[in-house]
Tab-separated table of C-alpha atoms in Angstrom:
chain	number	residue	atom	x	y	z
A	431	MET	CA	187.308	-88.258	63.880
A	432	GLU	CA	186.420	-84.553	63.687
A	433	PHE	CA	190.005	-83.263	63.708
A	434	PRO	CA	190.766	-81.470	60.348
A	435	ILE	CA	193.696	-83.749	59.535
A	436	LEU	CA	193.563	-83.138	55.759
A	437	SER	CA	193.838	-79.363	56.244
A	438	LEU	CA	196.753	-79.956	58.615
A	439	MET	CA	198.449	-82.141	55.971
A	440	LEU	CA	198.144	-79.215	53.556
A	441	ALA	CA	199.272	-76.641	56.140
A	442	VAL	CA	202.451	-78.410	57.367
A	443	PRO	CA	204.336	-78.412	54.033
A	444	LEU	CA	202.914	-74.979	53.139
A	445	VAL	CA	204.359	-73.421	56.317
A	446	GLY	CA	207.619	-75.290	55.671
A	447	ALA	CA	207.714	-73.986	52.076
A	448	ILE	CA	207.343	-70.380	53.238
A	449	ALA	CA	209.983	-70.859	55.963
A	450	CYS	CA	212.503	-72.349	53.510
A	451	LEU	CA	212.452	-69.162	51.417
A	452	PHE	CA	214.002	-67.211	54.316
A	453	LEU	CA	216.564	-69.767	55.513
A	454	GLY	CA	220.130	-70.714	54.632
A	455	ALA	CA	220.960	-73.892	52.725
A	456	GLN	CA	221.468	-76.313	55.628
A	457	SER	CA	218.523	-74.936	57.636
A	458	ALA	CA	216.242	-75.207	54.588
A	459	ARG	CA	217.249	-78.862	54.130
A	460	MET	CA	216.450	-79.622	57.763
A	461	VAL	CA	213.091	-77.786	57.707
A	462	ALA	CA	212.072	-79.598	54.478
A	463	LEU	CA	213.026	-82.999	55.937
A	464	VAL	CA	211.191	-82.359	59.226
A	465	ALA	CA	208.075	-81.067	57.404
A	466	THR	CA	207.915	-84.069	55.058
A	467	LEU	CA	208.500	-86.554	57.899
A	468	ALA	CA	205.754	-84.834	59.942
A	469	ASN	CA	203.398	-85.197	56.990
A	470	LEU	CA	204.351	-88.864	56.639
A	471	ALA	CA	203.438	-89.343	60.319
A	472	LEU	CA	200.093	-87.598	59.717
A	473	GLY	CA	199.567	-89.882	56.711
A	474	VAL	CA	200.089	-92.954	58.897
A	475	VAL	CA	197.535	-91.542	61.405
A	476	LEU	CA	195.137	-90.980	58.488
A	477	TRP	CA	195.539	-94.585	57.295
A	478	LEU	CA	195.154	-96.060	60.808
A	479	ASN	CA	191.979	-94.052	61.413
A	480	TYR	CA	190.446	-94.808	58.021
A	481	ASP	CA	187.351	-96.949	58.559
A	482	ILE	CA	187.493	-99.763	55.991
A	483	GLY	CA	183.915	-100.613	55.010
A	484	GLY	CA	182.599	-97.396	56.616
A	485	ALA	CA	181.288	-94.276	54.886
A	486	GLN	CA	182.498	-93.757	51.318
A	487	TRP	CA	183.841	-90.251	52.089
A	488	GLN	CA	185.756	-89.814	55.324
A	489	PHE	CA	187.607	-86.946	57.087
A	490	VAL	CA	185.252	-84.546	55.288
A	491	GLU	CA	185.792	-80.797	55.752
A	492	ARG	CA	183.682	-78.143	54.092
A	493	ALA	CA	183.614	-74.338	54.111
A	494	GLU	CA	181.591	-72.308	51.609
A	495	ILE	CA	183.680	-69.552	50.018
A	496	PHE	CA	181.620	-67.766	47.339
A	497	ALA	CA	179.123	-68.375	44.516
A	498	GLY	CA	178.834	-72.116	45.133
A	499	PHE	CA	182.630	-72.586	45.229
A	500	SER	CA	183.673	-74.243	48.472
A	501	TYR	CA	186.801	-75.405	50.271
A	502	ALA	CA	185.768	-79.061	50.514
A	503	LEU	CA	188.121	-81.903	51.394
A	504	GLY	CA	187.473	-85.611	51.948
A	505	ILE	CA	188.929	-88.952	50.893
A	506	ASP	CA	187.873	-92.434	49.921
A	507	GLY	CA	190.147	-95.497	49.883
A	508	ILE	CA	191.517	-94.720	46.413
A	509	ALA	CA	192.543	-91.177	47.417
A	510	LEU	CA	193.975	-92.492	50.715
A	511	MET	CA	196.397	-94.821	48.932
A	512	LEU	CA	197.600	-92.114	46.538
A	513	ILE	CA	198.069	-89.626	49.406
A	514	MET	CA	200.119	-92.268	51.242
A	515	LEU	CA	202.281	-92.748	48.130
A	516	SER	CA	202.867	-88.968	47.985
A	517	VAL	CA	203.812	-88.489	51.643
A	518	PHE	CA	206.007	-91.625	51.586
A	519	LEU	CA	208.107	-90.459	48.623
A	520	MET	CA	208.563	-86.820	49.693
A	521	PRO	CA	211.117	-87.300	52.561
A	522	ILE	CA	213.067	-89.634	50.242
A	523	CYS	CA	213.149	-86.863	47.602
A	524	ILE	CA	214.499	-84.392	50.158
A	525	LEU	CA	217.251	-86.871	51.119
A	526	ALA	CA	218.062	-87.453	47.431
A	527	SER	CA	218.630	-83.689	47.011
A	528	TRP	CA	220.747	-83.285	50.172
A	529	ASP	CA	224.174	-83.088	48.515
A	530	SER	CA	223.391	-82.798	44.793
A	531	ILE	CA	221.544	-79.442	45.030
A	532	THR	CA	223.922	-76.621	45.981
A	533	LYS	CA	222.441	-73.460	44.410
A	534	ARG	CA	219.241	-71.752	45.610
A	535	VAL	CA	218.667	-74.560	48.116
A	536	GLY	CA	215.932	-72.698	50.023
A	537	GLU	CA	213.888	-72.068	46.864
A	538	TYR	CA	214.378	-75.683	45.743
A	539	MET	CA	213.115	-77.113	49.047
A	540	SER	CA	210.248	-74.621	48.999
A	541	ALA	CA	209.218	-75.773	45.502
A	542	PHE	CA	209.198	-79.407	46.651
A	543	LEU	CA	207.098	-78.672	49.733
A	544	LEU	CA	204.659	-76.651	47.633
A	545	MET	CA	204.455	-79.619	45.257
A	546	GLU	CA	203.473	-81.830	48.203
A	547	VAL	CA	200.667	-79.422	49.195
A	548	LEU	CA	199.263	-79.462	45.658
A	549	MET	CA	199.512	-83.253	45.204
A	550	ILE	CA	197.652	-83.966	48.448
A	551	GLY	CA	195.128	-81.284	47.473
A	552	VAL	CA	194.361	-82.994	44.163
A	553	PHE	CA	193.582	-86.310	45.868
A	554	ALA	CA	191.599	-84.766	48.746
A	555	ALA	CA	189.571	-82.113	46.857
A	556	GLN	CA	185.787	-82.605	46.907
A	557	ASP	CA	184.960	-79.466	44.923
A	558	MET	CA	185.339	-79.496	41.126
A	559	PHE	CA	187.089	-76.124	40.852
A	560	LEU	CA	189.242	-76.732	43.935
A	561	PHE	CA	190.424	-79.929	42.229
A	562	TYR	CA	191.220	-77.955	39.069
A	563	ILE	CA	193.230	-75.325	40.985
A	564	PHE	CA	195.341	-77.987	42.707
A	565	PHE	CA	195.644	-80.036	39.490
A	566	GLU	CA	196.929	-77.105	37.418
A	567	ALA	CA	198.980	-75.356	40.105
A	568	GLY	CA	201.072	-78.521	40.446
A	569	LEU	CA	202.629	-77.615	37.084
A	570	ILE	CA	204.296	-74.506	38.498
A	571	PRO	CA	206.728	-75.987	41.074
A	572	MET	CA	207.608	-78.866	38.701
A	573	TYR	CA	208.236	-76.390	35.871
A	574	LEU	CA	210.617	-74.459	38.171
A	575	ILE	CA	212.344	-77.605	39.466
A	576	ILE	CA	213.140	-78.714	35.890
A	577	GLY	CA	213.817	-75.206	34.513
A	578	VAL	CA	216.091	-73.921	37.316
A	579	TRP	CA	217.813	-77.035	38.702
A	580	GLY	CA	217.702	-79.304	35.638
A	581	GLY	CA	220.333	-80.385	33.100
A	582	ASP	CA	221.848	-78.534	30.131
A	583	ASN	CA	218.681	-78.643	28.010
A	584	ARG	CA	216.375	-77.789	30.924
A	585	ILE	CA	214.638	-74.734	29.420
A	586	TYR	CA	213.372	-76.676	26.398
A	587	ALA	CA	212.222	-79.591	28.590
A	588	SER	CA	210.430	-77.365	31.120
A	589	TYR	CA	208.564	-75.377	28.443
A	590	LYS	CA	207.562	-78.575	26.644
A	591	PHE	CA	206.304	-80.093	29.925
A	592	PHE	CA	204.373	-76.931	30.806
A	593	LEU	CA	202.755	-76.337	27.397
A	594	TYR	CA	201.746	-79.968	26.804
A	595	THR	CA	200.045	-80.328	30.171
A	596	LEU	CA	198.499	-76.847	30.214
A	597	LEU	CA	196.930	-76.997	26.743
A	598	GLY	CA	195.162	-80.278	27.511
A	599	SER	CA	193.716	-78.863	30.721
A	600	VAL	CA	192.125	-75.760	29.151
A	601	LEU	CA	189.521	-77.989	27.464
A	602	MET	CA	188.870	-79.703	30.804
A	603	LEU	CA	188.127	-76.338	32.457
A	604	ILE	CA	185.553	-75.487	29.778
A	605	ALA	CA	183.910	-78.900	30.275
A	606	MET	CA	183.845	-78.395	34.054
A	607	MET	CA	182.107	-75.026	33.672
A	608	TRP	CA	179.428	-76.596	31.454
A	609	MET	CA	178.945	-79.482	33.930
A	610	VAL	CA	178.538	-77.152	36.911
A	611	ASN	CA	176.027	-75.070	34.954
A	612	GLU	CA	174.102	-78.204	33.943
A	613	ALA	CA	174.113	-79.993	37.322
A	614	GLY	CA	173.902	-76.873	39.492
A	615	THR	CA	176.693	-77.974	41.859
A	616	THR	CA	180.487	-78.122	42.083
A	617	ASP	CA	180.376	-80.983	44.618
A	618	ILE	CA	182.282	-84.012	43.258
A	619	PRO	CA	180.393	-86.708	45.287
A	620	THR	CA	177.074	-85.301	43.954
A	621	LEU	CA	178.379	-85.146	40.375
A	622	LEU	CA	179.565	-88.779	40.607
A	623	ASN	CA	175.897	-89.850	40.646
A	624	TYR	CA	174.562	-87.256	38.202
A	625	ASP	CA	173.469	-88.674	34.844
A	626	PHE	CA	174.577	-86.358	32.064
A	627	ASP	CA	172.962	-86.612	28.634
A	628	PRO	CA	174.788	-89.350	26.638
A	629	GLN	CA	175.391	-86.994	23.701
A	630	ALA	CA	176.902	-84.350	25.993
A	631	GLN	CA	178.978	-87.062	27.683
A	632	THR	CA	180.864	-87.647	24.428
A	633	TRP	CA	182.185	-84.075	24.290
A	634	LEU	CA	182.796	-83.902	28.044
A	635	TRP	CA	184.730	-87.183	27.973
A	636	LEU	CA	186.937	-85.952	25.112
A	637	ALA	CA	187.670	-82.682	26.959
A	638	PHE	CA	188.727	-84.530	30.127
A	639	PHE	CA	190.617	-87.107	28.060
A	640	ALA	CA	192.715	-84.322	26.485
A	641	SER	CA	194.001	-83.437	29.953
A	642	PHE	CA	194.332	-86.868	31.551
A	643	ALA	CA	195.927	-88.536	28.490
A	644	VAL	CA	198.754	-85.964	28.550
A	645	LYS	CA	199.228	-86.382	32.303
A	646	MET	CA	199.409	-90.207	32.171
A	647	PRO	CA	201.034	-89.846	29.535
A	648	MET	CA	199.426	-91.913	26.767
A	649	TRP	CA	200.863	-92.419	23.293
A	650	PRO	CA	201.170	-90.196	21.177
A	651	VAL	CA	201.170	-87.287	23.691
A	652	HIS	CA	203.986	-88.839	25.731
A	653	THR	CA	206.948	-87.067	24.117
A	654	TRP	CA	207.293	-84.453	26.893
A	655	LEU	CA	208.057	-87.160	29.472
A	656	PRO	CA	211.494	-88.472	28.357
A	657	ASP	CA	212.771	-84.876	27.979
A	658	ALA	CA	211.396	-83.852	31.379
A	659	HIS	CA	212.896	-86.914	33.091
A	660	VAL	CA	216.325	-86.590	31.497
A	661	GLN	CA	216.647	-82.891	32.380
A	662	ALA	CA	215.034	-82.971	35.850
A	663	PRO	CA	217.211	-83.403	38.968
A	664	THR	CA	216.984	-86.895	40.525
A	665	ALA	CA	214.308	-85.970	43.078
A	666	GLY	CA	212.281	-84.212	40.359
A	667	SER	CA	212.260	-87.434	38.315
A	668	VAL	CA	211.206	-89.440	41.390
A	669	ILE	CA	208.173	-87.263	42.134
A	670	LEU	CA	207.286	-86.914	38.441
A	671	ALA	CA	207.244	-90.681	37.884
A	672	GLY	CA	206.073	-91.566	41.384
A	673	VAL	CA	203.091	-89.254	41.813
A	674	LEU	CA	202.485	-86.737	38.998
A	675	LEU	CA	201.867	-89.432	36.358
A	676	LYS	CA	199.227	-90.899	38.686
A	677	LEU	CA	197.110	-87.727	38.463
A	678	GLY	CA	195.934	-88.817	35.014
A	679	GLY	CA	194.884	-92.260	36.236
A	680	TYR	CA	193.177	-90.712	39.267
A	681	GLY	CA	191.319	-88.359	36.914
A	682	PHE	CA	189.979	-91.291	34.873
A	683	ILE	CA	188.811	-93.038	38.074
A	684	ARG	CA	187.295	-89.931	39.659
A	685	PHE	CA	185.770	-88.196	36.603
A	686	SER	CA	185.807	-89.918	33.207
A	687	LEU	CA	184.477	-93.354	34.213
A	688	PRO	CA	181.802	-92.554	36.858
A	689	MET	CA	180.576	-89.243	35.405
A	690	PHE	CA	180.552	-90.296	31.732
A	691	PRO	CA	180.014	-94.088	31.738
A	692	GLU	CA	178.290	-94.235	28.310
A	693	ALA	CA	180.997	-92.124	26.673
A	694	SER	CA	183.708	-94.191	28.386
A	695	ALA	CA	182.190	-97.337	26.874
A	696	GLN	CA	181.900	-95.623	23.496
A	697	PHE	CA	185.627	-94.754	23.486
A	698	THR	CA	186.971	-97.934	25.092
A	699	TRP	CA	188.255	-99.080	21.692
A	700	LEU	CA	190.284	-95.842	21.401
A	701	VAL	CA	191.866	-96.316	24.843
A	702	PHE	CA	192.659	-99.965	24.069
A	703	ILE	CA	194.294	-99.133	20.710
A	704	LEU	CA	196.420	-96.329	22.209
A	705	SER	CA	197.378	-98.569	25.152
A	706	MET	CA	198.414	-101.449	22.883
A	707	ILE	CA	200.548	-99.174	20.702
A	708	ALA	CA	202.142	-97.594	23.785
A	709	VAL	CA	203.017	-100.919	25.422
A	710	ILE	CA	204.800	-102.278	22.342
A	711	TYR	CA	206.238	-99.067	20.842
A	712	THR	CA	207.675	-97.524	24.022
A	713	SER	CA	209.088	-100.896	25.112
A	714	LEU	CA	210.956	-101.218	21.802
A	715	VAL	CA	212.171	-97.606	22.100
A	716	ALA	CA	213.378	-98.318	25.668
A	717	LEU	CA	215.324	-101.323	24.377
A	718	VAL	CA	217.643	-99.156	22.236
A	719	GLN	CA	218.301	-96.311	24.712
A	720	ASN	CA	221.835	-95.420	25.810
A	721	ASP	CA	220.705	-93.009	28.540
A	722	MET	CA	219.511	-94.721	31.747
A	723	LYS	CA	216.940	-92.048	32.613
A	724	LYS	CA	215.444	-92.109	29.128
A	725	LEU	CA	215.105	-95.895	29.283
A	726	ILE	CA	213.220	-95.734	32.599
A	727	ALA	CA	211.083	-92.846	31.285
A	728	TYR	CA	209.944	-94.915	28.287
A	729	SER	CA	209.284	-97.883	30.560
A	730	SER	CA	206.957	-95.609	32.573
A	731	VAL	CA	204.837	-94.948	29.480
A	732	ALA	CA	204.559	-98.702	28.879
A	733	HIS	CA	203.511	-99.375	32.494
A	734	MET	CA	200.937	-96.582	32.479
A	735	ALA	CA	199.446	-98.056	29.289
A	736	ILE	CA	198.603	-101.199	31.287
A	737	VAL	CA	196.887	-98.886	33.802
A	738	THR	CA	194.678	-97.269	31.127
A	739	ALA	CA	193.804	-100.643	29.607
A	740	GLY	CA	192.896	-102.036	33.057
A	741	LEU	CA	190.752	-98.994	33.938
A	742	PHE	CA	188.650	-99.384	30.801
A	743	ALA	CA	188.112	-103.125	31.300
A	744	PHE	CA	184.935	-102.095	33.191
A	745	ASN	CA	185.354	-104.730	35.917
A	746	ALA	CA	186.634	-104.820	39.508
A	747	GLN	CA	189.762	-106.839	38.689
A	748	GLY	CA	190.831	-104.387	35.989
A	749	LEU	CA	190.202	-101.374	38.246
A	750	GLU	CA	191.976	-102.900	41.255
A	751	GLY	CA	194.856	-103.977	39.033
A	752	ALA	CA	195.178	-100.490	37.526
A	753	MET	CA	195.319	-98.943	41.018
A	754	MET	CA	197.909	-101.486	42.191
A	755	VAL	CA	200.054	-100.890	39.087
A	756	MET	CA	199.891	-97.141	39.792
A	757	LEU	CA	201.008	-97.643	43.400
A	758	GLY	CA	203.653	-100.243	42.504
A	759	HIS	CA	204.997	-98.211	39.598
A	760	GLY	CA	205.135	-95.131	41.835
A	761	LEU	CA	207.468	-96.973	44.190
A	762	VAL	CA	209.537	-98.896	41.642
A	763	SER	CA	210.106	-96.183	39.026
A	764	GLY	CA	210.937	-93.716	41.813
A	765	ALA	CA	213.468	-96.202	43.190
A	766	LEU	CA	214.999	-96.796	39.743
A	767	PHE	CA	215.503	-93.047	39.273
A	768	LEU	CA	217.134	-92.934	42.712
A	769	CYS	CA	219.457	-95.756	41.640
A	770	VAL	CA	220.437	-93.732	38.557
A	771	GLY	CA	220.939	-90.666	40.771
A	772	VAL	CA	223.259	-92.547	43.146
A	773	ILE	CA	225.775	-93.361	40.394
A	774	TYR	CA	225.193	-90.066	38.557
A	775	ASP	CA	226.306	-88.204	41.696
A	776	ARG	CA	229.599	-90.135	41.559
A	777	LEU	CA	230.399	-90.104	37.829
A	778	HIS	CA	228.125	-87.326	36.434
A	779	THR	CA	226.991	-89.297	33.407
A	780	ARG	CA	223.866	-91.313	32.586
A	781	GLU	CA	225.472	-93.171	29.664
A	782	ILE	CA	225.008	-96.909	30.226
A	783	ALA	CA	228.302	-97.702	28.438
A	784	ARG	CA	230.312	-95.703	31.021
A	785	TYR	CA	229.469	-98.218	33.736
A	786	GLY	CA	229.792	-101.999	33.982
A	787	GLY	CA	230.792	-104.494	36.644
A	788	LEU	CA	229.419	-102.373	39.500
A	789	ALA	CA	228.497	-105.551	41.406
A	790	ILE	CA	232.238	-105.872	42.162
A	791	ASN	CA	232.870	-102.510	43.832
A	792	MET	CA	229.261	-101.608	44.780
A	793	PRO	CA	227.626	-104.922	45.830
A	794	LYS	CA	225.012	-103.324	48.135
A	795	TYR	CA	223.990	-100.917	45.378
A	796	ALA	CA	223.808	-103.795	42.873
A	797	LEU	CA	221.513	-105.719	45.257
A	798	PHE	CA	219.025	-102.842	45.575
A	799	PHE	CA	219.195	-102.172	41.831
A	800	MET	CA	218.477	-105.843	41.138
A	801	LEU	CA	215.431	-105.858	43.449
A	802	PHE	CA	213.928	-102.809	41.744
A	803	THR	CA	214.754	-104.187	38.279
A	804	MET	CA	212.938	-107.434	39.119
A	805	ALA	CA	210.002	-105.473	40.559
A	806	SER	CA	209.778	-103.449	37.341
A	807	VAL	CA	209.698	-106.693	35.347
A	808	GLY	CA	206.838	-107.919	37.575
A	809	LEU	CA	208.543	-110.751	39.466
A	810	PRO	CA	206.113	-112.552	41.831
A	811	GLY	CA	206.635	-111.337	45.391
A	812	THR	CA	207.152	-107.724	44.291
A	813	SER	CA	204.641	-104.875	44.030
A	814	ASN	CA	204.200	-104.739	40.238
A	815	PHE	CA	203.331	-108.433	39.872
A	816	VAL	CA	200.086	-108.085	41.828
A	817	GLY	CA	198.871	-105.093	39.850
A	818	GLU	CA	199.845	-106.401	36.431
A	819	PHE	CA	198.318	-109.814	37.098
A	820	LEU	CA	195.026	-108.288	38.282
A	821	ALA	CA	194.898	-105.785	35.417
A	822	LEU	CA	195.551	-108.489	32.809
A	823	ALA	CA	193.024	-110.845	34.457
A	824	GLY	CA	190.416	-108.078	34.255
A	825	LEU	CA	191.370	-107.339	30.649
A	826	TYR	CA	191.149	-111.024	29.728
A	827	LYS	CA	187.462	-110.972	30.671
A	828	VAL	CA	186.950	-108.281	28.036
A	829	SER	CA	189.414	-108.809	25.200
A	830	THR	CA	191.875	-111.621	24.588
A	831	LEU	CA	193.618	-109.581	21.878
A	832	VAL	CA	194.347	-106.581	24.131
A	833	THR	CA	195.517	-108.939	26.890
A	834	LEU	CA	197.864	-110.721	24.478
A	835	VAL	CA	199.443	-107.449	23.301
A	836	CYS	CA	199.807	-106.054	26.849
A	837	THR	CA	201.405	-109.313	28.026
A	838	THR	CA	203.876	-109.054	25.135
A	839	GLY	CA	204.781	-105.622	26.499
A	840	ILE	CA	205.612	-107.173	29.870
A	841	ILE	CA	207.916	-109.682	28.125
A	842	LEU	CA	209.644	-106.795	26.339
A	843	GLY	CA	209.854	-105.056	29.739
A	844	ALA	CA	211.873	-107.989	31.035
A	845	ALA	CA	214.155	-107.678	28.006
A	846	TYR	CA	215.032	-103.984	28.367
A	847	MET	CA	215.309	-103.987	32.176
A	848	LEU	CA	217.497	-107.095	32.377
A	849	TYR	CA	219.610	-105.804	29.476
A	850	LEU	CA	220.080	-102.525	31.385
A	851	TYR	CA	221.026	-104.372	34.586
A	852	ARG	CA	223.487	-106.665	32.825
A	853	ARG	CA	225.334	-103.711	31.257
A	854	VAL	CA	225.502	-101.674	34.471
A	855	ALA	CA	226.069	-104.268	37.217
A	856	PHE	CA	227.754	-107.201	35.459
A	857	GLY	CA	230.468	-107.653	32.862
A	858	GLU	CA	234.070	-106.411	32.914
A	859	GLN	CA	235.094	-103.182	34.599
A	860	ILE	CA	236.492	-101.375	31.569
A	861	ASN	CA	236.203	-97.859	33.039
A	862	GLU	CA	238.630	-97.188	35.886
A	863	ASP	CA	236.672	-94.244	37.300
A	864	ALA	CA	233.514	-96.411	37.534
A	865	ALA	CA	235.537	-99.195	39.173
A	866	ARG	CA	236.690	-96.783	41.904
A	867	MET	CA	233.204	-95.629	42.931
A	868	PRO	CA	232.381	-96.231	46.623
A	869	ASP	CA	229.318	-98.237	47.703
A	870	LEU	CA	226.172	-96.781	49.283
A	871	ASN	CA	226.554	-94.361	52.188
A	872	ALA	CA	224.121	-94.029	55.124
A	873	ARG	CA	221.999	-91.351	53.390
A	874	GLU	CA	221.568	-93.521	50.289
A	875	TRP	CA	220.654	-96.515	52.456
A	876	ALA	CA	217.971	-94.347	54.100
A	877	MET	CA	216.598	-93.510	50.620
A	878	LEU	CA	216.522	-97.002	49.120
A	879	ALA	CA	215.782	-99.318	52.078
A	880	PRO	CA	212.250	-97.960	52.862
A	881	ILE	CA	211.187	-98.291	49.200
A	882	ALA	CA	212.626	-101.829	49.038
A	883	ALA	CA	210.620	-102.765	52.151
A	884	ALA	CA	207.419	-101.231	50.692
A	885	VAL	CA	207.905	-103.042	47.348
A	886	LEU	CA	208.247	-106.409	49.120
A	887	TRP	CA	205.349	-105.688	51.513
A	888	MET	CA	203.113	-104.847	48.592
A	889	GLY	CA	204.159	-107.979	46.735
A	890	VAL	CA	203.836	-110.383	49.673
A	891	TYR	CA	200.701	-108.939	51.341
A	892	PRO	CA	198.789	-106.778	48.838
A	893	GLU	CA	195.603	-107.004	50.941
A	894	SER	CA	196.910	-104.103	53.080
A	895	PHE	CA	196.595	-101.886	50.008
A	896	LEU	CA	193.565	-103.475	48.354
A	897	ALA	CA	191.315	-103.540	51.437
A	898	PRO	CA	190.818	-99.745	51.777
A	899	MET	CA	190.037	-99.447	48.047
A	900	ARG	CA	187.762	-102.453	47.590
A	901	GLN	CA	184.470	-100.816	48.589
A	902	ASP	CA	185.115	-97.744	46.428
A	903	ILE	CA	186.115	-99.827	43.413
A	904	ALA	CA	182.956	-101.948	43.872
A	905	ALA	CA	180.874	-98.734	43.933
A	906	LEU	CA	182.611	-97.523	40.756
A	907	GLU	CA	182.049	-100.873	39.045
A	908	ALA	CA	178.338	-100.768	39.966
A	909	ARG	CA	178.100	-97.237	38.559
A	910	ILE	CA	179.673	-98.102	35.180
A	911	ALA	CA	178.284	-101.659	34.799
A	912	ARG	CA	175.232	-100.491	32.828
A	913	ALA	CA	177.457	-99.176	30.042
A	914	ALA	CA	180.037	-101.992	29.936
A	915	PRO	CA	181.090	-102.560	26.285
A	916	HIS	CA	181.204	-105.971	24.595
A	917	PHE	CA	184.391	-107.316	23.066
A	918	ASP	CA	185.794	-110.618	21.794
A	919	ALA	CA	186.053	-112.315	25.205
A	920	ASP	CA	182.312	-112.239	25.945
A	921	ASN	CA	180.785	-115.690	26.323
A	922	VAL	CA	178.040	-116.147	23.764
A	923	ILE	CA	175.443	-118.749	24.753
A	924	GLY	CA	174.419	-120.718	21.692
A	925	THR	CA	170.792	-121.305	20.674
A	926	PRO	CA	169.617	-124.903	20.175
A	927	ARG	CA	169.320	-125.965	16.558
A	928	GLU	CA	165.703	-125.945	15.394
A	929	HIS	CA	165.919	-129.270	13.561
A	930	ASN	CA	167.260	-131.149	16.613
A	931	ALA	CA	163.967	-133.042	17.090
A	932	ASN	CA	163.900	-134.137	13.421
A	933	TYR	CA	167.563	-135.131	13.658
A	934	VAL	CA	166.873	-137.378	16.696
A	935	ALA	CA	163.836	-138.978	15.003
A	936	ALA	CA	165.849	-139.633	11.844
A	937	ALA	CA	168.663	-141.185	13.894
A	938	HIS	CA	166.195	-143.517	15.622
A	939	GLY	CA	164.705	-144.451	12.255
A	940	GLU	CA	168.147	-145.373	10.942
A	941	GLU	CA	168.777	-147.571	13.988
A	942	GLY	CA	165.426	-149.355	13.428
A	943	ALA	CA	166.335	-150.045	9.791
A	944	HIS	CA	169.573	-151.690	10.901
């Protein structure tokens, strides 16, 4: 397929973003919705035309620009799935903002469409510096979305988000410049098979880790996330949790593991320790939250810790599980933020105590909320179960201790999510204003129903999502296998005892004496 579909997927929202700047509120909403739906249709065409088991890089486009820097796009199965997640969530975000955003609507829609361009660009970039431009530029629209349309404390949250993520990425840029100078190319597929000096790998890995750990986010550089989520408008939270957190995981898969396998093995213990702390600590913090958004934000950190642990298990199950958790979490956390947004639009508070008994007056809402709560817990038949099971199975091959701690985190996840659901949907209706809230309208149905269908599809038939990625994950596993670290779950084959022959002879002698 020679048609430049990836460039078209970048151009459609870009043209829409420019158009929205010059339109009135209602026209801007319509243009944004049409542009995002058109990109979703192009995404479906991309998926249908992707040749599973074919060339590793497909839909490749390349144009040299200057001094070795080139406009190069192309995707493998891993990038395909993350692009599909992005284009699937964007129309839902536009619908979520339809009534709640009333000031500077054109600029808001423009920022969201620009965000879509940059997210797709990150996953499709085949040039190191092109990747960096997309990766960093994605900060700008999100910074504006939080800072202009956010809550009361939005300025603090937007600056914190911007500074945390920017400072980590400066080190990554320096590392990239050294790598390009060393390897003589900016081409990512070439660099994936370039063997850097193991000593240099250590410093390069740490520089990339500084950026990706903040983006994930990993403990202890996670503190920007709860603030950003609480202050962001509903759609901002959806795209932040649904796609932007996945950039860190994608970075580990695309750069840290294949380009620096020895360093990745050297620092596996660090990733495991940080992941274990994150799973337990953020789950306990989530358990005591009174603000719904903050609770879901902390749960995101715990889920992403299972992703990092799975990635550094150095086996196919761990890698596939990490990717499935990323995709499942993108859907489920986005849906949970939408559920918070639905009742926030009615009552304008996120305090859990202000609700209660919503299953009585909002039964359809309570049903959707229950499905997404169960998916977050990892109920079999939902998206998160598949990923968490695979990730933990891969981890179990490496370390029983890390698996035990991460599984404990999932148990705590059930505690805080079910506790949240019980307080919001069940119990007595003590607040009259909450008891008078109407059930879902048609727009809210259109937001929640597609995600519910995707969550169930992913849980019942995960092969649809695993098949495009399998070949690429196998290639990554083959690349990093030589450096795989050894932990407590390795089978150690015993050596026969040297005195076995003497022991047998002595035993026979004793029998003869009897």
